[in-house]
Short mmCIF file of C-alpha atoms and ligand atoms in Angstrom, two decimals:
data_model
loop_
_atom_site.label_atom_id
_atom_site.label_comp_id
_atom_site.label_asym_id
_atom_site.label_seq_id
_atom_site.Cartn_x
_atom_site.Cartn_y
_atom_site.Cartn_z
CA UNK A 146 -15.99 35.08 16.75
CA UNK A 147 -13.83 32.19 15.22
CA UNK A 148 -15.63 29.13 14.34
CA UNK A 149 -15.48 25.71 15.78
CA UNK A 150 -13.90 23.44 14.74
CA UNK A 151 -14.90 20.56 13.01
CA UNK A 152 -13.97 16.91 14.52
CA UNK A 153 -13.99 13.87 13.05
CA UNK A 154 -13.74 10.34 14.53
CA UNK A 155 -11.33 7.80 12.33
CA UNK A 156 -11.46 4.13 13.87
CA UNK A 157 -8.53 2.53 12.68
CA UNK A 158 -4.96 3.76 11.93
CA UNK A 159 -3.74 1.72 9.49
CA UNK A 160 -2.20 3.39 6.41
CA UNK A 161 -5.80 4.72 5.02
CA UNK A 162 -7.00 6.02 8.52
CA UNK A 163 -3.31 7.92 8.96
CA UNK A 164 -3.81 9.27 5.65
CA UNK A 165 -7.59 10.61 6.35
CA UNK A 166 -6.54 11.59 9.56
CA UNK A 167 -3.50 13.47 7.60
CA UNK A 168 -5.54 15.02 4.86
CA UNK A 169 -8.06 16.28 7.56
CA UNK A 170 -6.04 17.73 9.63
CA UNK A 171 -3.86 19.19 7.06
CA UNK A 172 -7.67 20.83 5.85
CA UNK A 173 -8.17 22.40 9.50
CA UNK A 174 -9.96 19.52 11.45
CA UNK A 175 -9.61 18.40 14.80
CA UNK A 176 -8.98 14.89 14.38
CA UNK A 177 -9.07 11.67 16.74
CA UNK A 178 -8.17 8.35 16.00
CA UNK A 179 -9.19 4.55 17.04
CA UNK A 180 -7.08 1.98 16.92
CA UNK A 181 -7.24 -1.47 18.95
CA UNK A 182 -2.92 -1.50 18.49
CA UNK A 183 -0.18 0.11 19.96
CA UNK A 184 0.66 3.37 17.61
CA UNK A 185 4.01 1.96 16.72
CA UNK A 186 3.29 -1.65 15.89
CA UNK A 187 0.04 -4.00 15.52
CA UNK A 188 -2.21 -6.51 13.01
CA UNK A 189 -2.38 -3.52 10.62
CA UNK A 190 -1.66 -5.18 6.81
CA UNK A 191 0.06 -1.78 6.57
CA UNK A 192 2.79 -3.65 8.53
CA UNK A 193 3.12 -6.12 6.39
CA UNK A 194 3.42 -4.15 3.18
CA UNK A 195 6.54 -3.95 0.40
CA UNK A 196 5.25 -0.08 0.42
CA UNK A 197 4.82 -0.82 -3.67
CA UNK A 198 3.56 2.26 -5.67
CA UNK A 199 3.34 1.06 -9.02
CA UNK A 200 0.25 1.49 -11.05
CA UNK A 201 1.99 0.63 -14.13
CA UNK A 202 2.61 -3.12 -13.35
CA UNK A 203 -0.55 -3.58 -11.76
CA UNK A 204 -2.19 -2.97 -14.95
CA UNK A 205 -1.13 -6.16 -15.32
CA UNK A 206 -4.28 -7.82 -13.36
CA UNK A 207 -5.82 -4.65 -12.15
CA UNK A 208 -8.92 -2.41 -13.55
CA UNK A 209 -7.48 0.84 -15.34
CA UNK A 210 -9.12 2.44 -11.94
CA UNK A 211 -6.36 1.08 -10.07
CA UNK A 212 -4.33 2.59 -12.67
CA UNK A 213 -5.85 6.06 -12.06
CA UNK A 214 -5.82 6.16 -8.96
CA UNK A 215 -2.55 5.27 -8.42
CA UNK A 216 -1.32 8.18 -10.81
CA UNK A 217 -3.08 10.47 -8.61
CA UNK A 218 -1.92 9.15 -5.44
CA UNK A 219 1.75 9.14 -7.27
CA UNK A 220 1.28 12.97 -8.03
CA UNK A 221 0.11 13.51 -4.46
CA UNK A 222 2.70 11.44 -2.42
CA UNK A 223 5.45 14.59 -2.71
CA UNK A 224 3.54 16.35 -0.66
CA UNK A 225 2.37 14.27 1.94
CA UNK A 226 6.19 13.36 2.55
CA UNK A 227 6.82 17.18 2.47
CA UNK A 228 4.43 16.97 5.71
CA UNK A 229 6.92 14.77 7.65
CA UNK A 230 10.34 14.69 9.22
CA UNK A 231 11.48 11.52 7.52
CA UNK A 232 11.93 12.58 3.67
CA UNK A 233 13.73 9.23 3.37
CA UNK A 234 10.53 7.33 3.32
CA UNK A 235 10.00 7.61 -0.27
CA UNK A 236 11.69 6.31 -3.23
CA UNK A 237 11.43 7.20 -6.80
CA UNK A 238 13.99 5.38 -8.90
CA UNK A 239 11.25 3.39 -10.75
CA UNK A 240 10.82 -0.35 -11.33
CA UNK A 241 11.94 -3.33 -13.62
CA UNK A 242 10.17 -5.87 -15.01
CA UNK A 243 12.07 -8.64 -15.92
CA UNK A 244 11.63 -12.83 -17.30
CA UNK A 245 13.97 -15.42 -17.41
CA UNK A 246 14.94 -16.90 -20.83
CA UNK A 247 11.94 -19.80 -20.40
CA UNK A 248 9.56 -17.11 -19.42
CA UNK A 249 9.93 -14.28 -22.09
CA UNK A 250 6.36 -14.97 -22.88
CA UNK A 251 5.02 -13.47 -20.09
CA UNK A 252 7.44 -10.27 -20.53
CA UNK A 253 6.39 -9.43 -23.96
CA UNK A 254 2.92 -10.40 -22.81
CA UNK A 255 2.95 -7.31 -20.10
CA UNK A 256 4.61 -5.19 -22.62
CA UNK A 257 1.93 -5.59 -25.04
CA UNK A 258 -0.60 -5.01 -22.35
CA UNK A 259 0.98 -1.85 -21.61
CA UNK A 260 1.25 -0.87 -25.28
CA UNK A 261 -2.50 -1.35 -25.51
CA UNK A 262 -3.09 0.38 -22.62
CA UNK A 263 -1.12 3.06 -22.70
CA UNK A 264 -0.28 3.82 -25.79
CA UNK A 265 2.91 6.42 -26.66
CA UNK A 266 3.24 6.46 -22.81
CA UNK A 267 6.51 8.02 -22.49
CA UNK A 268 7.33 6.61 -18.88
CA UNK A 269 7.86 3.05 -19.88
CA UNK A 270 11.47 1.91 -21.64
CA UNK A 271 12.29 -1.32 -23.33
CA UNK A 272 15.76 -2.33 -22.56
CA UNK A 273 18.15 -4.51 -24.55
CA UNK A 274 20.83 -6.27 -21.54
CA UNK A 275 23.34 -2.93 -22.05
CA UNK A 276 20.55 -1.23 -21.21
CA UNK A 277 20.00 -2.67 -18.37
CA UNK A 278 23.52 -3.12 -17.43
CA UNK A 279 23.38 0.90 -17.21
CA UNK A 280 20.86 1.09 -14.87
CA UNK A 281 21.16 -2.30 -12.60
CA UNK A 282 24.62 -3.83 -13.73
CA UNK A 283 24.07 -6.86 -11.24
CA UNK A 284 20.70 -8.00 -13.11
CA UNK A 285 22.54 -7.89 -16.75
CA UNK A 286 23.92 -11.14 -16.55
CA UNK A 287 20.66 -12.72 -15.46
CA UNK A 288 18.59 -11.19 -17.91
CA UNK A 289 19.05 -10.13 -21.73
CA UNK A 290 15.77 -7.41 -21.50
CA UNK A 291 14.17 -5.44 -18.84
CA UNK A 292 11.31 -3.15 -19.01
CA UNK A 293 11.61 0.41 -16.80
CA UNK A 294 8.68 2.34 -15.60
CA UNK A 295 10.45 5.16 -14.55
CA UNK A 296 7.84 7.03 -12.71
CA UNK A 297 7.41 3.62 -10.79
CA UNK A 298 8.09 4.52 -6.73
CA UNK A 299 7.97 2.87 -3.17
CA UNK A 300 8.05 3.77 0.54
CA UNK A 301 9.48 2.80 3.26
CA UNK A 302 6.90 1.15 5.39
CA UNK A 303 7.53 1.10 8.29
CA UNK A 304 9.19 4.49 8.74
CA UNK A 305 6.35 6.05 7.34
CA UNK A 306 3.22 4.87 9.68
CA UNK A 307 5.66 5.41 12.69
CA UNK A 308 6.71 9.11 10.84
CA UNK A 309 2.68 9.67 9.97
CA UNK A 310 1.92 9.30 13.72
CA UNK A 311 4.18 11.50 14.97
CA UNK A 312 3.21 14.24 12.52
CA UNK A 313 -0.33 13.81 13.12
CA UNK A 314 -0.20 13.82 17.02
CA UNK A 315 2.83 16.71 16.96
CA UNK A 316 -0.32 19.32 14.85
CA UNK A 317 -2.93 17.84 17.61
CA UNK A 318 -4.33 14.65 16.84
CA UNK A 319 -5.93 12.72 19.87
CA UNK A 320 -5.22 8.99 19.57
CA UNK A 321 -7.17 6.70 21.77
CA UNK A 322 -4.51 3.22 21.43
CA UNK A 323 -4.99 -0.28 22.52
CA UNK A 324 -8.62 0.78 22.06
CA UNK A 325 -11.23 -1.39 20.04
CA UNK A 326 -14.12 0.34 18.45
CA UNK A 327 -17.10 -1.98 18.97
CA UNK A 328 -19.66 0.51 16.80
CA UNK A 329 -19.69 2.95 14.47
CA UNK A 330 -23.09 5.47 14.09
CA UNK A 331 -23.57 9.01 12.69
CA UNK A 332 -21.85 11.57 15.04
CA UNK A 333 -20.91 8.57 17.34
CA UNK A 334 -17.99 5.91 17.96
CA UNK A 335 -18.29 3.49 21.12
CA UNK A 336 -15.34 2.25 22.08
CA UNK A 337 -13.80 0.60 24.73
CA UNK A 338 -13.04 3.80 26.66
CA UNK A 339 -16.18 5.17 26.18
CA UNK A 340 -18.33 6.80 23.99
CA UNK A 341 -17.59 9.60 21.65
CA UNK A 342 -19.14 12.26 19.92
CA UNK A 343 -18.08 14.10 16.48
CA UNK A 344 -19.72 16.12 13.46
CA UNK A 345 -17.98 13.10 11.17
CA UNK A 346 -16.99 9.79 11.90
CA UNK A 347 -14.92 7.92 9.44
CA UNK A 348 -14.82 3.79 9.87
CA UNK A 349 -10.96 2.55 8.13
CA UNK A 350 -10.80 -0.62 10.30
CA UNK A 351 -9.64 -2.72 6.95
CA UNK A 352 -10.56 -6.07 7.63
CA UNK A 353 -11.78 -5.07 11.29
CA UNK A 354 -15.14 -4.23 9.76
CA UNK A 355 -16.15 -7.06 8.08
CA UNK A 356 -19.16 -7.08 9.99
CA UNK A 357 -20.41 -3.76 8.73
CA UNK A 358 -19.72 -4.23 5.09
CA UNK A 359 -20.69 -7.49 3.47
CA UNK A 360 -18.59 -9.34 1.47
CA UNK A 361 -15.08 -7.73 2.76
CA UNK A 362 -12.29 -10.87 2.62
CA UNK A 363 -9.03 -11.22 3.93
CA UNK A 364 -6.76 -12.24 0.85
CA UNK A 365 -3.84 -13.95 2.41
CA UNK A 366 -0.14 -12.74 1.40
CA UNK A 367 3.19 -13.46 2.45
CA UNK A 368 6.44 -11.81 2.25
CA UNK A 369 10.34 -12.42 3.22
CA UNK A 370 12.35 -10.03 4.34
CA UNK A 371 16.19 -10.70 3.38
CA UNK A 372 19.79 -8.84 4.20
CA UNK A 373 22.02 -9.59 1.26
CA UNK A 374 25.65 -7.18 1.96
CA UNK A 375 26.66 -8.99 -1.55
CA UNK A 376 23.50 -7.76 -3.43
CA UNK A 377 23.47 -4.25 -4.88
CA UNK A 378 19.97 -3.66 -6.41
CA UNK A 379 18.62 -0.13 -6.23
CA UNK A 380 15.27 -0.54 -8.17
CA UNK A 381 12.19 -2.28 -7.82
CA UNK A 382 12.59 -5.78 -9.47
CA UNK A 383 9.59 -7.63 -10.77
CA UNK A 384 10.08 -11.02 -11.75
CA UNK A 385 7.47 -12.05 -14.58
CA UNK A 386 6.88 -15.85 -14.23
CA UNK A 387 3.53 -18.17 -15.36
CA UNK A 388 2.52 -19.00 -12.14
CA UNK A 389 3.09 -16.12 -9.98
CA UNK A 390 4.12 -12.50 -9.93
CA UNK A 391 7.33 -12.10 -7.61
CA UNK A 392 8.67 -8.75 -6.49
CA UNK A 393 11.51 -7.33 -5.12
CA UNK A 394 11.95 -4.12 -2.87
CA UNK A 395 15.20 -2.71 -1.43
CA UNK A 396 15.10 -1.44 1.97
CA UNK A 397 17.93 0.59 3.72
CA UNK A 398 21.15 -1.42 4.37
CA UNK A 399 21.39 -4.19 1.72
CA UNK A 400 17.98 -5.14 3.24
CA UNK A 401 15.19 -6.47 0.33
CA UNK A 402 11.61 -6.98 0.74
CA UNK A 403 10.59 -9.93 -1.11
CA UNK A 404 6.86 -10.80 -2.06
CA UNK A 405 4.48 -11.59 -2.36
CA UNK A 406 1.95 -14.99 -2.36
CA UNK A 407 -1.83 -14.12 -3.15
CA UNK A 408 -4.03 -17.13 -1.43
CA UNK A 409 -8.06 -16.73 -0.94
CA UNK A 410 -7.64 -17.27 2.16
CA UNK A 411 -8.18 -14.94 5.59
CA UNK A 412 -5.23 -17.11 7.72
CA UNK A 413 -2.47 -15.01 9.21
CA UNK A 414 -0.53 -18.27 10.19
CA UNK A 415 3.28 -18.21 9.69
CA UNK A 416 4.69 -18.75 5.77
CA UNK A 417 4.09 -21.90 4.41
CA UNK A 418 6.71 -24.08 3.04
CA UNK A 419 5.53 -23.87 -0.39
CA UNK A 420 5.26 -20.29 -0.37
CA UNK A 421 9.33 -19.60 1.29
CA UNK A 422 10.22 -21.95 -1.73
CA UNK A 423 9.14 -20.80 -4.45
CA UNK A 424 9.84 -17.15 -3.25
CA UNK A 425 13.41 -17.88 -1.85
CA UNK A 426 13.99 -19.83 -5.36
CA UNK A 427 12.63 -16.77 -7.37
CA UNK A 428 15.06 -14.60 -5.55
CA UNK A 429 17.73 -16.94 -5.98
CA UNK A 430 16.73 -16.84 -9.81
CA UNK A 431 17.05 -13.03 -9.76
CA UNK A 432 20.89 -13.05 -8.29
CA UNK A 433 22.97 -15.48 -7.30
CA UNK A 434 24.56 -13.88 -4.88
CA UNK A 435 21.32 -13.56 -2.84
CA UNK A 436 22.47 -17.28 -2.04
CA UNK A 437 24.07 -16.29 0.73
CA UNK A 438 21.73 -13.32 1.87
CA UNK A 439 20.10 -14.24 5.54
CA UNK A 440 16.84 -14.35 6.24
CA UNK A 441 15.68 -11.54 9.01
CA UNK A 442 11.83 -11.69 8.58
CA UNK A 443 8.81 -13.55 7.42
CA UNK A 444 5.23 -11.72 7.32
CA UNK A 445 1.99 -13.08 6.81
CA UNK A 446 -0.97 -11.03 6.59
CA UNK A 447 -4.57 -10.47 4.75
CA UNK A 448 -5.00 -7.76 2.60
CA UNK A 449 -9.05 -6.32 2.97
CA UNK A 450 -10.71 -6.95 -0.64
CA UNK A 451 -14.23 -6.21 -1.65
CA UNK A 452 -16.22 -9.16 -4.07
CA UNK A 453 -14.90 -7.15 -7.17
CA UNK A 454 -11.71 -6.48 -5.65
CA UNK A 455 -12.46 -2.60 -6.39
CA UNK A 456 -11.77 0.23 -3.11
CA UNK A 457 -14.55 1.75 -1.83
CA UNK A 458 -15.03 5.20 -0.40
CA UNK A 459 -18.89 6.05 0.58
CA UNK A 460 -21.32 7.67 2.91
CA UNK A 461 -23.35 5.26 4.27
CA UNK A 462 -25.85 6.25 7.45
CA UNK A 463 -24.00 9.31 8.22
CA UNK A 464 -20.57 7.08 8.18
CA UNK A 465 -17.64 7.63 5.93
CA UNK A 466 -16.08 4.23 5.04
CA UNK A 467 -13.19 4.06 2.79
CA UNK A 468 -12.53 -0.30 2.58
CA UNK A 469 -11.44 -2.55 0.22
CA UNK A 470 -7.78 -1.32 -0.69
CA UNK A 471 -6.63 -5.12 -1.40
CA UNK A 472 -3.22 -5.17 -3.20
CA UNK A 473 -3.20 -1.40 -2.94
CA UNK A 474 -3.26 0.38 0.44
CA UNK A 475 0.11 2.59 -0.05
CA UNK A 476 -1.10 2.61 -4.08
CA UNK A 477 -4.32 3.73 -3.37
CA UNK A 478 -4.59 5.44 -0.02
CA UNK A 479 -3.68 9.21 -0.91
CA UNK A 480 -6.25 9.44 -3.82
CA UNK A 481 -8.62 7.59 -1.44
CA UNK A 482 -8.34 10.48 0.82
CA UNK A 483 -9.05 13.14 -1.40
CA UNK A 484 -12.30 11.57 -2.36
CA UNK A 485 -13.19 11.15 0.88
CA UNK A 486 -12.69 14.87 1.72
CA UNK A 487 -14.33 15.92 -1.22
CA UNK A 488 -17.01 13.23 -0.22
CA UNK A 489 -17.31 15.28 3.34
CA UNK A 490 -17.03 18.54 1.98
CA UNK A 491 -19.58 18.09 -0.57
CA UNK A 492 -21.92 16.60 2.59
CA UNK A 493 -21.12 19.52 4.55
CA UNK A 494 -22.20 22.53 1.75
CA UNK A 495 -25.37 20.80 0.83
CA UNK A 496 -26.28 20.94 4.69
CA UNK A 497 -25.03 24.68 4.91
CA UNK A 498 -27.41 25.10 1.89
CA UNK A 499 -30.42 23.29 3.54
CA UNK A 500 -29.98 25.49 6.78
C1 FAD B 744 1.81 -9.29 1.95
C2 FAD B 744 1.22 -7.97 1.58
C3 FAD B 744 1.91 -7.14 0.71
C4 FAD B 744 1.37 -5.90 0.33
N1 FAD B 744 2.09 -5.08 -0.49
C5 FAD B 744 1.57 -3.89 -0.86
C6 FAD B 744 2.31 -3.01 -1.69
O1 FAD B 744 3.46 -3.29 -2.06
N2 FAD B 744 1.74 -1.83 -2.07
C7 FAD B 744 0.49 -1.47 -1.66
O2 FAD B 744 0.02 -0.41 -2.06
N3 FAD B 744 -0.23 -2.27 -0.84
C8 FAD B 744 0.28 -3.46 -0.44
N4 FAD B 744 -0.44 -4.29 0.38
C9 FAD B 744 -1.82 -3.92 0.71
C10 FAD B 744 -1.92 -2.97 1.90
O3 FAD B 744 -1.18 -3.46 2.98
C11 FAD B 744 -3.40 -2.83 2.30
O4 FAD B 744 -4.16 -2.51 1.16
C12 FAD B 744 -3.57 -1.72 3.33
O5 FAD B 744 -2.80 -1.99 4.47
C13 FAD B 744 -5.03 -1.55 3.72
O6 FAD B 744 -5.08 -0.41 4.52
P1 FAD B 744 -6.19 -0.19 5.63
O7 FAD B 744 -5.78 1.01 6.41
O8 FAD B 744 -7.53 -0.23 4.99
O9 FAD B 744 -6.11 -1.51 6.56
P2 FAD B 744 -4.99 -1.90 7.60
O10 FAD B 744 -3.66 -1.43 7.14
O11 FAD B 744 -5.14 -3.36 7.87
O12 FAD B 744 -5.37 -1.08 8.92
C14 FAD B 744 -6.58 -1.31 9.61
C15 FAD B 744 -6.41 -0.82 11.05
O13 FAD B 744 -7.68 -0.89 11.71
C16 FAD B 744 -7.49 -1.39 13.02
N5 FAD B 744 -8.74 -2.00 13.48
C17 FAD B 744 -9.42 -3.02 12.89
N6 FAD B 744 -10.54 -3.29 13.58
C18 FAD B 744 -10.57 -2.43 14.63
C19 FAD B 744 -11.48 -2.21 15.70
N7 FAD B 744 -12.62 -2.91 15.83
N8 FAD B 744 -11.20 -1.24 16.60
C20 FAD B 744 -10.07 -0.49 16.48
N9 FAD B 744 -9.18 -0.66 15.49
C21 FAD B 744 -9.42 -1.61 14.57
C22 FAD B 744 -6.35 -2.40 12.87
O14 FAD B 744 -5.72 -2.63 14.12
C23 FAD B 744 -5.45 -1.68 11.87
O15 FAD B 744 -4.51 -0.86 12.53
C24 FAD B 744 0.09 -5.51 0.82
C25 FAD B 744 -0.58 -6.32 1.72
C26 FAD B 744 -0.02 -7.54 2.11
C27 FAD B 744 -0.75 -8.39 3.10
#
């Protein structure tokens, strides 16, 4: 006789609940996912996303959690892409951090951090401007050093929730769209269309659950999307500066990503002036020629943080909830899911061992 099944019950696709639903499925689950948007578009801060993975320069204000986490996610991303039809999604050619002349303070601040904390790490390269030139010729006249973090990657935003849902509903995933989840119990999700029953139920509503976990906050970010034909930059650029953190992430198509602000704030209203200045004037900074890029996009959204700005993955009443990605969601989100399995699995043999 085979053996049922098990189902589980995700509310919210955003990137974490795509990549449960993934890593589930991928392990032999039925699973069924809740999401209050369309499947192709929606409030999700996964849409709003540069699609950074870069553990190395978040070391710069993150725990060395972050840091581990986002090594294992790095190793595990191959494979999850291998899953897809869109192996353009990812990109691996590593990042640069870079300071203007008047800010080479901060520069050899970060590189000192990383010396600290990662001592003899062979991934990370110091580069004199010929150095550079070699690997971004259009940022050696800006800038007279650079430092590389080779292993440093990004994805394509995007193309990758749209690619995830296909996968996911091509192997048999059930998606219940345009559907708000209004509860969350063991076994049990009530939703708009009804109420449904599962051996698991996973809650990855990001900032949708604020009500069920105390002291989730929207932290506000913005980001510009530009198309710049004159531009030729094929890394990640991040642009070191005393009073904020600017990055920049190509897209197909002379298209850049540019980002991002960090306010404590949960508004979703448009850019503020402020903000498209002193981004657009940062990216002006970076390459002149960027002068005369145009702008296609502005995005506003809140990223869901915890109090200690740590993720979360737990059991709590029978409920898996996996919260709190902040700055992190594409960083984060694979290793996130592989403690959550092990999370259920774990669950599961201990109750096989009761019986
Ligand atoms: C400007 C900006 C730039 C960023 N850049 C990066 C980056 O470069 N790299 C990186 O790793 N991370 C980045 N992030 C962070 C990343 O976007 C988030 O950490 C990530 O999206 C969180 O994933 P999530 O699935 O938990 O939440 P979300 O992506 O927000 O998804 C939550 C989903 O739950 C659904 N939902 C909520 N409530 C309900 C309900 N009651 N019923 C049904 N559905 C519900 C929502 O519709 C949504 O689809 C950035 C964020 C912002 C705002």
């Amino acid at each position: 006789m085979t053996q049922a099944r098990t189902t589980v019950g995700i509310a919210g696709a955003g990137i974490m609940g795509r990549l449960l639903a993934l890593r589930l499925q991928h392990a032999g689950h039925q699973v069924t996912l809740f999401d209050r948007d369309p499947i192709e578009c929606g409030s999700a801060a996964a849409y709003t996303a540069a699609g950074m993975l870069a553990p190395y320069t978040e070391l710069e204000s993150a725990e060395s959690l972050i840091y581990e986490l986002g090594q294992r996610s790095l190793s595990l991303w191959p494979d999850i892409v291998a899953q897809l039809d869109a192996p353009e999604v990812f990109h691996s050619g590593g990042s640069l951090a870079v300071a203007h002349g008047q800010d080479a303070a901060d520069l050899e601040h970060f590189n000192q951090l990383l010396a600290r904390k990662l001592p003899g790490e062979p991934g990370i390269a110091f580069l004199d401007r010929q150095g550079l030139a070699e690997l971004e010729p259009e940022l050696a006249p800006q800038f007279g050093n650079a430092t590389f973090l080779a292993a440093e990657s990004w994805v394509y935003t995007d193309t990758l929730m749209a690619a995830l849902a296909d996968t996911l509903q091509a192997n048999g995933a059930l998606w219940h769209s345009q559907c708000e989840v209004s509860e969350l119990q063991a076994k049990l999700i009530v939703s708009a269309n009804g109420r449904h029953h599962f051996d698991w139920v996973a809650d990855c509503r990001g900032l949708g659950a604020a009500e069920d976990l105390p002291g989730l906050r929207g932290v506000r970010g913005e980001v510009i999307e530009v198309y710049a034909p004159e531009v030729s930059i094929s890394r990640m650029v991040r642009l070191m500066h005393p009073r904020y953190r600017l990055y920049l992430v190509p897209r197909a198509n002379h298209h850049y990503l540019l980002g991002a602000t960090q306010i404590e704030s949960d508004d979703t209203s448009e850019i503020s002036v402020r903000s498209a200045l002193e981004l657009l004037s940062a990216l002006y900074a970076i390459h002149p020629a960027f002068a005369e890029a145009r702008i296609v996009a502005t995005r506003t959204n809140c990223r869901p943080a915890l109090l200690d700005n740590q993720p979360l993955v737990r059991l709590e009443e029978g409920v898996l909830q996996v919260n709190g990605l902040y700055r992190h969601g594409y960083l984060l989100a694979p290793a996130m899911a592989e403690r959550a399995q092990h999370l259920l699995d774990a669950t599961q043999s201990s109750v096989k061992q009761a019986i």
